[in-house]
Amino acid sequence: MKHGKKYQDSVKLYEKTNLYDTREGLELVLQTAKAKFDESVEVHVRLGVDSRHADQQVRGAVVLPHGTGKKVRVLVFAKADKAREALDAGADYVGDEDLVKKIQTENWFEFDVCVATPDMMGLVGRIGRVLGPKGLMPNPKSGTVTMDVARAVADIKAGKVEYRLDKTNIVHCPVGKVSFGPDKLEENLRTLMDAIIKAKPAAAKGTYLKSVVLATTMGPGVKFNPMRFTN
């Protein structure tokens, strides 16, 4: 893959094989941000588990202290009082069969997170095949299937992110924007890493944190020392 001059310049700022301490690594990541827009910063954590086994899944959600810097559009499937609670909490879209039909017939996906009350999951299941591949299917483990829709919406708007193991045993998750600076990014990163460490499956053997890499939207990946997150 051929990269542009800005990317090549960024690569020269650090040693590819080094495992950097958290603070130094974050400052290097910020230096690699060369784009004219406020780039996102994302962490990629390779775990010593096997995603093919149900007892080695790693999934959950955590509220980042400083949010993600992104405006999140929340859709809530709820009725009556719960629908009103969701609207009052700041949900962008609230409904039931009308929203299911809109998604089915118009291929409409103008939302980033989907929340549902438990009694609505039978209805939401009709569009599970389209929500699932997009990572939008409500799930109790991530707190998006709940009767407390107001709390769920408030947490999401405040910066709640979901972390989930992919097929290659890697967790990909945003931790903020370049404009946050190293202090806020470090707090967000440590909060997320603490949650991932606490989510370690009992069936996991050997080294749990295999590698931790951070990168901006347009920048190269900088390797962090995984051991710095366990002490």
PDB file of C-alpha atoms in Angstrom:
ATOM      1  CA  MET A   1       0.000   0.000   0.000  1.00  0.00           C
ATOM      2  CA  LYS A   2       1.389   3.384  -1.030  1.00  0.00           C
ATOM      3  CA  HIS A   3       1.107   6.211   1.495  1.00  0.00           C
ATOM      4  CA  GLY A   4       1.279   9.971   0.977  1.00  0.00           C
ATOM      5  CA  LYS A   5       4.054  12.332   2.040  1.00  0.00           C
ATOM      6  CA  LYS A   6       2.331  13.390   5.285  1.00  0.00           C
ATOM      7  CA  TYR A   7       1.984   9.765   6.347  1.00  0.00           C
ATOM      8  CA  GLN A   8       5.609   9.044   5.484  1.00  0.00           C
ATOM      9  CA  ASP A   9       6.699  12.096   7.492  1.00  0.00           C
ATOM     10  CA  SER A  10       4.663  10.860  10.467  1.00  0.00           C
ATOM     11  CA  VAL A  11       6.313   7.437  10.357  1.00  0.00           C
ATOM     12  CA  LYS A  12       9.714   9.091  10.773  1.00  0.00           C
ATOM     13  CA  LEU A  13       8.675  10.540  14.135  1.00  0.00           C
ATOM     14  CA  TYR A  14       8.967   7.263  16.047  1.00  0.00           C
ATOM     15  CA  GLU A  15      10.561   3.817  16.062  1.00  0.00           C
ATOM     16  CA  LYS A  16       8.178   1.205  14.655  1.00  0.00           C
ATOM     17  CA  THR A  17       9.487  -1.561  16.884  1.00  0.00           C
ATOM     18  CA  ASN A  18       9.466   0.409  20.145  1.00  0.00           C
ATOM     19  CA  LEU A  19       6.881  -0.226  22.850  1.00  0.00           C
ATOM     20  CA  TYR A  20       6.182   3.230  24.254  1.00  0.00           C
ATOM     21  CA  ASP A  21       5.029   4.193  27.733  1.00  0.00           C
ATOM     22  CA  THR A  22       1.515   5.612  27.788  1.00  0.00           C
ATOM     23  CA  ARG A  23       2.288   9.336  28.007  1.00  0.00           C
ATOM     24  CA  GLU A  24       5.182   9.311  25.551  1.00  0.00           C
ATOM     25  CA  GLY A  25       3.186   7.178  23.140  1.00  0.00           C
ATOM     26  CA  LEU A  26       0.190   9.518  23.231  1.00  0.00           C
ATOM     27  CA  GLU A  27       2.351  12.553  22.554  1.00  0.00           C
ATOM     28  CA  LEU A  28       3.843  10.758  19.545  1.00  0.00           C
ATOM     29  CA  VAL A  29       0.382   9.792  18.294  1.00  0.00           C
ATOM     30  CA  LEU A  30      -0.671  13.451  18.450  1.00  0.00           C
ATOM     31  CA  GLN A  31       2.440  14.486  16.534  1.00  0.00           C
ATOM     32  CA  THR A  32       1.518  12.112  13.706  1.00  0.00           C
ATOM     33  CA  ALA A  33      -1.813  13.911  13.147  1.00  0.00           C
ATOM     34  CA  LYS A  34      -1.238  15.866   9.941  1.00  0.00           C
ATOM     35  CA  ALA A  35      -4.762  16.191   8.559  1.00  0.00           C
ATOM     36  CA  LYS A  36      -6.570  19.535   8.352  1.00  0.00           C
ATOM     37  CA  PHE A  37      -9.551  18.190  10.334  1.00  0.00           C
ATOM     38  CA  ASP A  38      -9.763  17.083  13.966  1.00  0.00           C
ATOM     39  CA  GLU A  39      -8.773  13.436  13.632  1.00  0.00           C
ATOM     40  CA  SER A  40     -10.180  10.719  15.876  1.00  0.00           C
ATOM     41  CA  VAL A  41      -7.813   8.649  18.008  1.00  0.00           C
ATOM     42  CA  GLU A  42      -8.522   4.916  18.114  1.00  0.00           C
ATOM     43  CA  VAL A  43      -6.976   2.076  20.098  1.00  0.00           C
ATOM     44  CA  HIS A  44      -6.547  -1.452  18.767  1.00  0.00           C
ATOM     45  CA  VAL A  45      -6.006  -4.101  21.452  1.00  0.00           C
ATOM     46  CA  ARG A  46      -5.023  -7.651  20.512  1.00  0.00           C
ATOM     47  CA  LEU A  47      -6.102 -10.074  23.233  1.00  0.00           C
ATOM     48  CA  GLY A  48      -4.865 -13.547  24.140  1.00  0.00           C
ATOM     49  CA  VAL A  49      -8.274 -15.160  23.709  1.00  0.00           C
ATOM     50  CA  ASP A  50     -10.005 -17.171  20.989  1.00  0.00           C
ATOM     51  CA  SER A  51     -13.154 -15.477  19.705  1.00  0.00           C
ATOM     52  CA  ARG A  52     -14.388 -18.797  18.284  1.00  0.00           C
ATOM     53  CA  HIS A  53     -15.228 -19.944  21.809  1.00  0.00           C
ATOM     54  CA  ALA A  54     -18.273 -18.551  23.603  1.00  0.00           C
ATOM     55  CA  ASP A  55     -16.506 -18.607  26.976  1.00  0.00           C
ATOM     56  CA  GLN A  56     -13.705 -16.380  25.652  1.00  0.00           C
ATOM     57  CA  GLN A  57     -15.786 -13.507  24.328  1.00  0.00           C
ATOM     58  CA  VAL A  58     -14.902  -9.993  25.457  1.00  0.00           C
ATOM     59  CA  ARG A  59     -17.657  -7.432  25.193  1.00  0.00           C
ATOM     60  CA  GLY A  60     -18.944  -4.549  27.252  1.00  0.00           C
ATOM     61  CA  ALA A  61     -19.389  -0.801  27.451  1.00  0.00           C
ATOM     62  CA  VAL A  62     -17.850   2.030  29.432  1.00  0.00           C
ATOM     63  CA  VAL A  63     -18.429   5.773  29.756  1.00  0.00           C
ATOM     64  CA  LEU A  64     -15.252   7.661  28.838  1.00  0.00           C
ATOM     65  CA  PRO A  65     -14.599  10.570  31.247  1.00  0.00           C
ATOM     66  CA  HIS A  66     -14.225  13.058  28.395  1.00  0.00           C
ATOM     67  CA  GLY A  67     -16.472  11.435  25.813  1.00  0.00           C
ATOM     68  CA  THR A  68     -15.435  10.679  22.242  1.00  0.00           C
ATOM     69  CA  GLY A  69     -15.740  14.171  20.772  1.00  0.00           C
ATOM     70  CA  LYS A  70     -18.367  12.883  18.376  1.00  0.00           C
ATOM     71  CA  LYS A  71     -22.047  13.751  18.375  1.00  0.00           C
ATOM     72  CA  VAL A  72     -23.862  10.437  18.728  1.00  0.00           C
ATOM     73  CA  ARG A  73     -27.345   9.957  17.263  1.00  0.00           C
ATOM     74  CA  VAL A  74     -29.439   7.630  19.426  1.00  0.00           C
ATOM     75  CA  LEU A  75     -32.491   5.690  18.304  1.00  0.00           C
ATOM     76  CA  VAL A  76     -34.752   4.148  20.965  1.00  0.00           C
ATOM     77  CA  PHE A  77     -37.398   1.466  20.453  1.00  0.00           C
ATOM     78  CA  ALA A  78     -39.929   2.065  23.217  1.00  0.00           C
ATOM     79  CA  LYS A  79     -43.612   2.781  23.844  1.00  0.00           C
ATOM     80  CA  ALA A  80     -45.738   4.966  26.091  1.00  0.00           C
ATOM     81  CA  ASP A  81     -43.964   6.245  29.238  1.00  0.00           C
ATOM     82  CA  LYS A  82     -40.607   4.781  28.209  1.00  0.00           C
ATOM     83  CA  ALA A  83     -40.806   6.556  24.865  1.00  0.00           C
ATOM     84  CA  ARG A  84     -41.406   9.860  26.642  1.00  0.00           C
ATOM     85  CA  GLU A  85     -38.506   9.180  29.020  1.00  0.00           C
ATOM     86  CA  ALA A  86     -36.208   8.553  26.055  1.00  0.00           C
ATOM     87  CA  LEU A  87     -37.250  11.791  24.369  1.00  0.00           C
ATOM     88  CA  ASP A  88     -36.800  13.766  27.575  1.00  0.00           C
ATOM     89  CA  ALA A  89     -33.295  12.283  27.964  1.00  0.00           C
ATOM     90  CA  GLY A  90     -32.293  13.545  24.524  1.00  0.00           C
ATOM     91  CA  ALA A  91     -32.865  10.586  22.196  1.00  0.00           C
ATOM     92  CA  ASP A  92     -32.804  11.635  18.540  1.00  0.00           C
ATOM     93  CA  TYR A  93     -35.401   9.132  17.338  1.00  0.00           C
ATOM     94  CA  VAL A  94     -38.026   7.229  19.339  1.00  0.00           C
ATOM     95  CA  GLY A  95     -40.647   4.813  18.050  1.00  0.00           C
ATOM     96  CA  ASP A  96     -41.623   1.199  17.514  1.00  0.00           C
ATOM     97  CA  GLU A  97     -43.164  -0.382  14.414  1.00  0.00           C
ATOM     98  CA  ASP A  98     -42.866   2.875  12.482  1.00  0.00           C
ATOM     99  CA  LEU A  99     -39.081   2.887  12.836  1.00  0.00           C
ATOM    100  CA  VAL A 100     -38.804  -0.817  12.006  1.00  0.00           C
ATOM    101  CA  LYS A 101     -40.782  -0.210   8.822  1.00  0.00           C
ATOM    102  CA  LYS A 102     -38.659   2.829   7.936  1.00  0.00           C
ATOM    103  CA  ILE A 103     -35.471   0.790   8.278  1.00  0.00           C
ATOM    104  CA  GLN A 104     -36.938  -2.119   6.295  1.00  0.00           C
ATOM    105  CA  THR A 105     -38.407  -0.128   3.421  1.00  0.00           C
ATOM    106  CA  GLU A 106     -36.096   2.873   3.152  1.00  0.00           C
ATOM    107  CA  ASN A 107     -32.785   1.295   4.207  1.00  0.00           C
ATOM    108  CA  TRP A 108     -32.615   4.147   6.735  1.00  0.00           C
ATOM    109  CA  PHE A 109     -29.668   4.216   9.135  1.00  0.00           C
ATOM    110  CA  GLU A 110     -29.334   7.841  10.263  1.00  0.00           C
ATOM    111  CA  PHE A 111     -28.350   6.808  13.787  1.00  0.00           C
ATOM    112  CA  ASP A 112     -25.220   5.579  15.565  1.00  0.00           C
ATOM    113  CA  VAL A 113     -26.567   3.615  18.541  1.00  0.00           C
ATOM    114  CA  CYS A 114     -29.784   1.691  19.025  1.00  0.00           C
ATOM    115  CA  VAL A 115     -31.470   1.188  22.421  1.00  0.00           C
ATOM    116  CA  ALA A 116     -34.561  -0.901  23.159  1.00  0.00           C
ATOM    117  CA  THR A 117     -36.715  -1.875  26.117  1.00  0.00           C
ATOM    118  CA  PRO A 118     -36.850  -5.667  26.648  1.00  0.00           C
ATOM    119  CA  ASP A 119     -40.489  -5.888  25.532  1.00  0.00           C
ATOM    120  CA  MET A 120     -39.530  -4.401  22.143  1.00  0.00           C
ATOM    121  CA  MET A 121     -36.875  -6.983  21.278  1.00  0.00           C
ATOM    122  CA  GLY A 122     -39.355  -9.265  19.510  1.00  0.00           C
ATOM    123  CA  LEU A 123     -40.128  -6.394  17.160  1.00  0.00           C
ATOM    124  CA  VAL A 124     -36.492  -5.343  16.794  1.00  0.00           C
ATOM    125  CA  GLY A 125     -35.590  -8.955  15.991  1.00  0.00           C
ATOM    126  CA  ARG A 126     -37.328  -8.541  12.627  1.00  0.00           C
ATOM    127  CA  ILE A 127     -34.494  -6.276  11.503  1.00  0.00           C
ATOM    128  CA  GLY A 128     -31.730  -8.087  13.351  1.00  0.00           C
ATOM    129  CA  ARG A 129     -30.188  -9.234  10.069  1.00  0.00           C
ATOM    130  CA  VAL A 130     -29.582  -5.652   8.982  1.00  0.00           C
ATOM    131  CA  LEU A 131     -28.767  -4.163  12.398  1.00  0.00           C
ATOM    132  CA  GLY A 132     -26.350  -6.927  13.423  1.00  0.00           C
ATOM    133  CA  PRO A 133     -23.745  -6.567  10.642  1.00  0.00           C
ATOM    134  CA  LYS A 134     -23.652  -2.803  11.273  1.00  0.00           C
ATOM    135  CA  GLY A 135     -23.053  -3.291  14.987  1.00  0.00           C
ATOM    136  CA  LEU A 136     -26.381  -1.623  15.793  1.00  0.00           C
ATOM    137  CA  MET A 137     -28.334  -4.501  17.348  1.00  0.00           C
ATOM    138  CA  PRO A 138     -29.319  -3.701  20.956  1.00  0.00           C
ATOM    139  CA  ASN A 139     -27.641  -6.021  23.466  1.00  0.00           C
ATOM    140  CA  PRO A 140     -28.023  -6.418  27.252  1.00  0.00           C
ATOM    141  CA  LYS A 141     -24.232  -6.791  27.692  1.00  0.00           C
ATOM    142  CA  SER A 142     -23.656  -3.316  26.305  1.00  0.00           C
ATOM    143  CA  GLY A 143     -26.542  -1.828  28.265  1.00  0.00           C
ATOM    144  CA  THR A 144     -28.625  -1.077  25.184  1.00  0.00           C
ATOM    145  CA  VAL A 145     -31.466  -3.439  26.140  1.00  0.00           C
ATOM    146  CA  THR A 146     -32.880  -1.904  29.304  1.00  0.00           C
ATOM    147  CA  MET A 147     -35.966  -0.485  30.974  1.00  0.00           C
ATOM    148  CA  ASP A 148     -33.919   2.488  32.148  1.00  0.00           C
ATOM    149  CA  VAL A 149     -33.846   4.109  28.710  1.00  0.00           C
ATOM    150  CA  ALA A 150     -33.251   7.581  30.135  1.00  0.00           C
ATOM    151  CA  ARG A 151     -30.011   6.441  31.803  1.00  0.00           C
ATOM    152  CA  ALA A 152     -28.937   4.573  28.676  1.00  0.00           C
ATOM    153  CA  VAL A 153     -29.457   7.611  26.450  1.00  0.00           C
ATOM    154  CA  ALA A 154     -27.726   9.941  28.927  1.00  0.00           C
ATOM    155  CA  ASP A 155     -24.692   7.628  29.190  1.00  0.00           C
ATOM    156  CA  ILE A 156     -24.384   7.296  25.419  1.00  0.00           C
ATOM    157  CA  LYS A 157     -24.613  11.039  24.928  1.00  0.00           C
ATOM    158  CA  ALA A 158     -22.002  11.524  27.677  1.00  0.00           C
ATOM    159  CA  GLY A 159     -19.462   9.353  25.879  1.00  0.00           C
ATOM    160  CA  LYS A 160     -20.332   5.707  26.424  1.00  0.00           C
ATOM    161  CA  VAL A 161     -18.495   3.410  24.017  1.00  0.00           C
ATOM    162  CA  GLU A 162     -18.900  -0.289  23.352  1.00  0.00           C
ATOM    163  CA  TYR A 163     -15.882  -2.527  23.056  1.00  0.00           C
ATOM    164  CA  ARG A 164     -16.178  -5.882  21.350  1.00  0.00           C
ATOM    165  CA  LEU A 165     -13.807  -8.589  20.191  1.00  0.00           C
ATOM    166  CA  ASP A 166     -13.663  -9.110  16.415  1.00  0.00           C
ATOM    167  CA  LYS A 167     -12.909 -12.348  14.560  1.00  0.00           C
ATOM    168  CA  THR A 168      -9.167 -11.683  14.712  1.00  0.00           C
ATOM    169  CA  ASN A 169      -9.248 -11.293  18.531  1.00  0.00           C
ATOM    170  CA  ILE A 170      -8.782  -7.518  18.377  1.00  0.00           C
ATOM    171  CA  VAL A 171     -10.834  -4.808  20.094  1.00  0.00           C
ATOM    172  CA  HIS A 172     -11.105  -1.534  18.140  1.00  0.00           C
ATOM    173  CA  CYS A 173     -12.424   1.487  20.016  1.00  0.00           C
ATOM    174  CA  PRO A 174     -12.260   5.311  19.814  1.00  0.00           C
ATOM    175  CA  VAL A 175     -10.773   7.163  22.785  1.00  0.00           C
ATOM    176  CA  GLY A 176     -11.291  10.764  21.652  1.00  0.00           C
ATOM    177  CA  LYS A 177     -10.061  13.412  19.242  1.00  0.00           C
ATOM    178  CA  VAL A 178      -6.636  14.921  18.595  1.00  0.00           C
ATOM    179  CA  SER A 179      -7.925  18.226  19.995  1.00  0.00           C
ATOM    180  CA  PHE A 180      -8.415  16.570  23.411  1.00  0.00           C
ATOM    181  CA  GLY A 181      -4.681  16.708  24.088  1.00  0.00           C
ATOM    182  CA  PRO A 182      -2.642  14.082  25.974  1.00  0.00           C
ATOM    183  CA  ASP A 183      -4.241  14.527  29.421  1.00  0.00           C
ATOM    184  CA  LYS A 184      -7.838  13.819  28.413  1.00  0.00           C
ATOM    185  CA  LEU A 185      -6.809  11.101  25.977  1.00  0.00           C
ATOM    186  CA  GLU A 186      -4.809   9.358  28.694  1.00  0.00           C
ATOM    187  CA  GLU A 187      -7.758   9.405  31.092  1.00  0.00           C
ATOM    188  CA  ASN A 188     -10.060   8.012  28.416  1.00  0.00           C
ATOM    189  CA  LEU A 189      -7.545   5.361  27.382  1.00  0.00           C
ATOM    190  CA  ARG A 190      -6.914   4.173  30.926  1.00  0.00           C
ATOM    191  CA  THR A 191     -10.657   4.004  31.643  1.00  0.00           C
ATOM    192  CA  LEU A 192     -11.210   1.859  28.564  1.00  0.00           C
ATOM    193  CA  MET A 193      -8.195  -0.384  29.230  1.00  0.00           C
ATOM    194  CA  ASP A 194      -9.297  -0.917  32.837  1.00  0.00           C
ATOM    195  CA  ALA A 195     -12.695  -2.077  31.577  1.00  0.00           C
ATOM    196  CA  ILE A 196     -11.153  -4.447  29.030  1.00  0.00           C
ATOM    197  CA  ILE A 197      -8.848  -5.920  31.681  1.00  0.00           C
ATOM    198  CA  LYS A 198     -11.760  -6.432  34.093  1.00  0.00           C
ATOM    199  CA  ALA A 199     -13.671  -8.187  31.285  1.00  0.00           C
ATOM    200  CA  LYS A 200     -10.983 -10.885  30.984  1.00  0.00           C
ATOM    201  CA  PRO A 201     -12.751 -14.252  30.565  1.00  0.00           C
ATOM    202  CA  ALA A 202     -12.019 -16.922  33.162  1.00  0.00           C
ATOM    203  CA  ALA A 203     -11.197 -19.304  30.302  1.00  0.00           C
ATOM    204  CA  ALA A 204      -8.436 -17.043  28.942  1.00  0.00           C
ATOM    205  CA  LYS A 205      -4.965 -18.561  29.372  1.00  0.00           C
ATOM    206  CA  GLY A 206      -1.502 -17.023  29.084  1.00  0.00           C
ATOM    207  CA  THR A 207      -0.877 -13.374  28.239  1.00  0.00           C
ATOM    208  CA  TYR A 208      -4.157 -11.444  28.015  1.00  0.00           C
ATOM    209  CA  LEU A 209      -2.943  -8.127  26.564  1.00  0.00           C
ATOM    210  CA  LYS A 210      -0.927  -9.165  23.505  1.00  0.00           C
ATOM    211  CA  SER A 211      -0.522  -5.704  21.958  1.00  0.00           C
ATOM    212  CA  VAL A 212      -1.872  -2.164  22.226  1.00  0.00           C
ATOM    213  CA  VAL A 213      -1.653   0.156  19.213  1.00  0.00           C
ATOM    214  CA  LEU A 214      -3.017   3.701  18.884  1.00  0.00           C
ATOM    215  CA  ALA A 215      -3.492   5.675  15.694  1.00  0.00           C
ATOM    216  CA  THR A 216      -5.224   8.793  14.449  1.00  0.00           C
ATOM    217  CA  THR A 217      -7.685   8.659  11.549  1.00  0.00           C
ATOM    218  CA  MET A 218      -5.007   9.316   8.923  1.00  0.00           C
ATOM    219  CA  GLY A 219      -1.870   8.424  10.868  1.00  0.00           C
ATOM    220  CA  PRO A 220       0.258   5.318  11.395  1.00  0.00           C
ATOM    221  CA  GLY A 221      -0.051   3.005  14.397  1.00  0.00           C
ATOM    222  CA  VAL A 222       2.140   3.590  17.444  1.00  0.00           C
ATOM    223  CA  LYS A 223       2.826   0.577  19.685  1.00  0.00           C
ATOM    224  CA  PHE A 224       2.318   0.915  23.440  1.00  0.00           C
ATOM    225  CA  ASN A 225       3.752  -1.240  26.215  1.00  0.00           C
ATOM    226  CA  PRO A 226       0.793  -3.450  27.306  1.00  0.00           C
ATOM    227  CA  MET A 227       2.338  -4.001  30.739  1.00  0.00           C
ATOM    228  CA  ARG A 228       1.827  -0.311  31.603  1.00  0.00           C
ATOM    229  CA  PHE A 229      -1.926  -0.891  31.733  1.00  0.00           C
ATOM    230  CA  THR A 230      -1.765  -3.735  34.228  1.00  0.00           C
ATOM    231  CA  ASN A 231      -0.027  -1.956  37.095  1.00  0.00           C
TER     232      ASN A 231
END
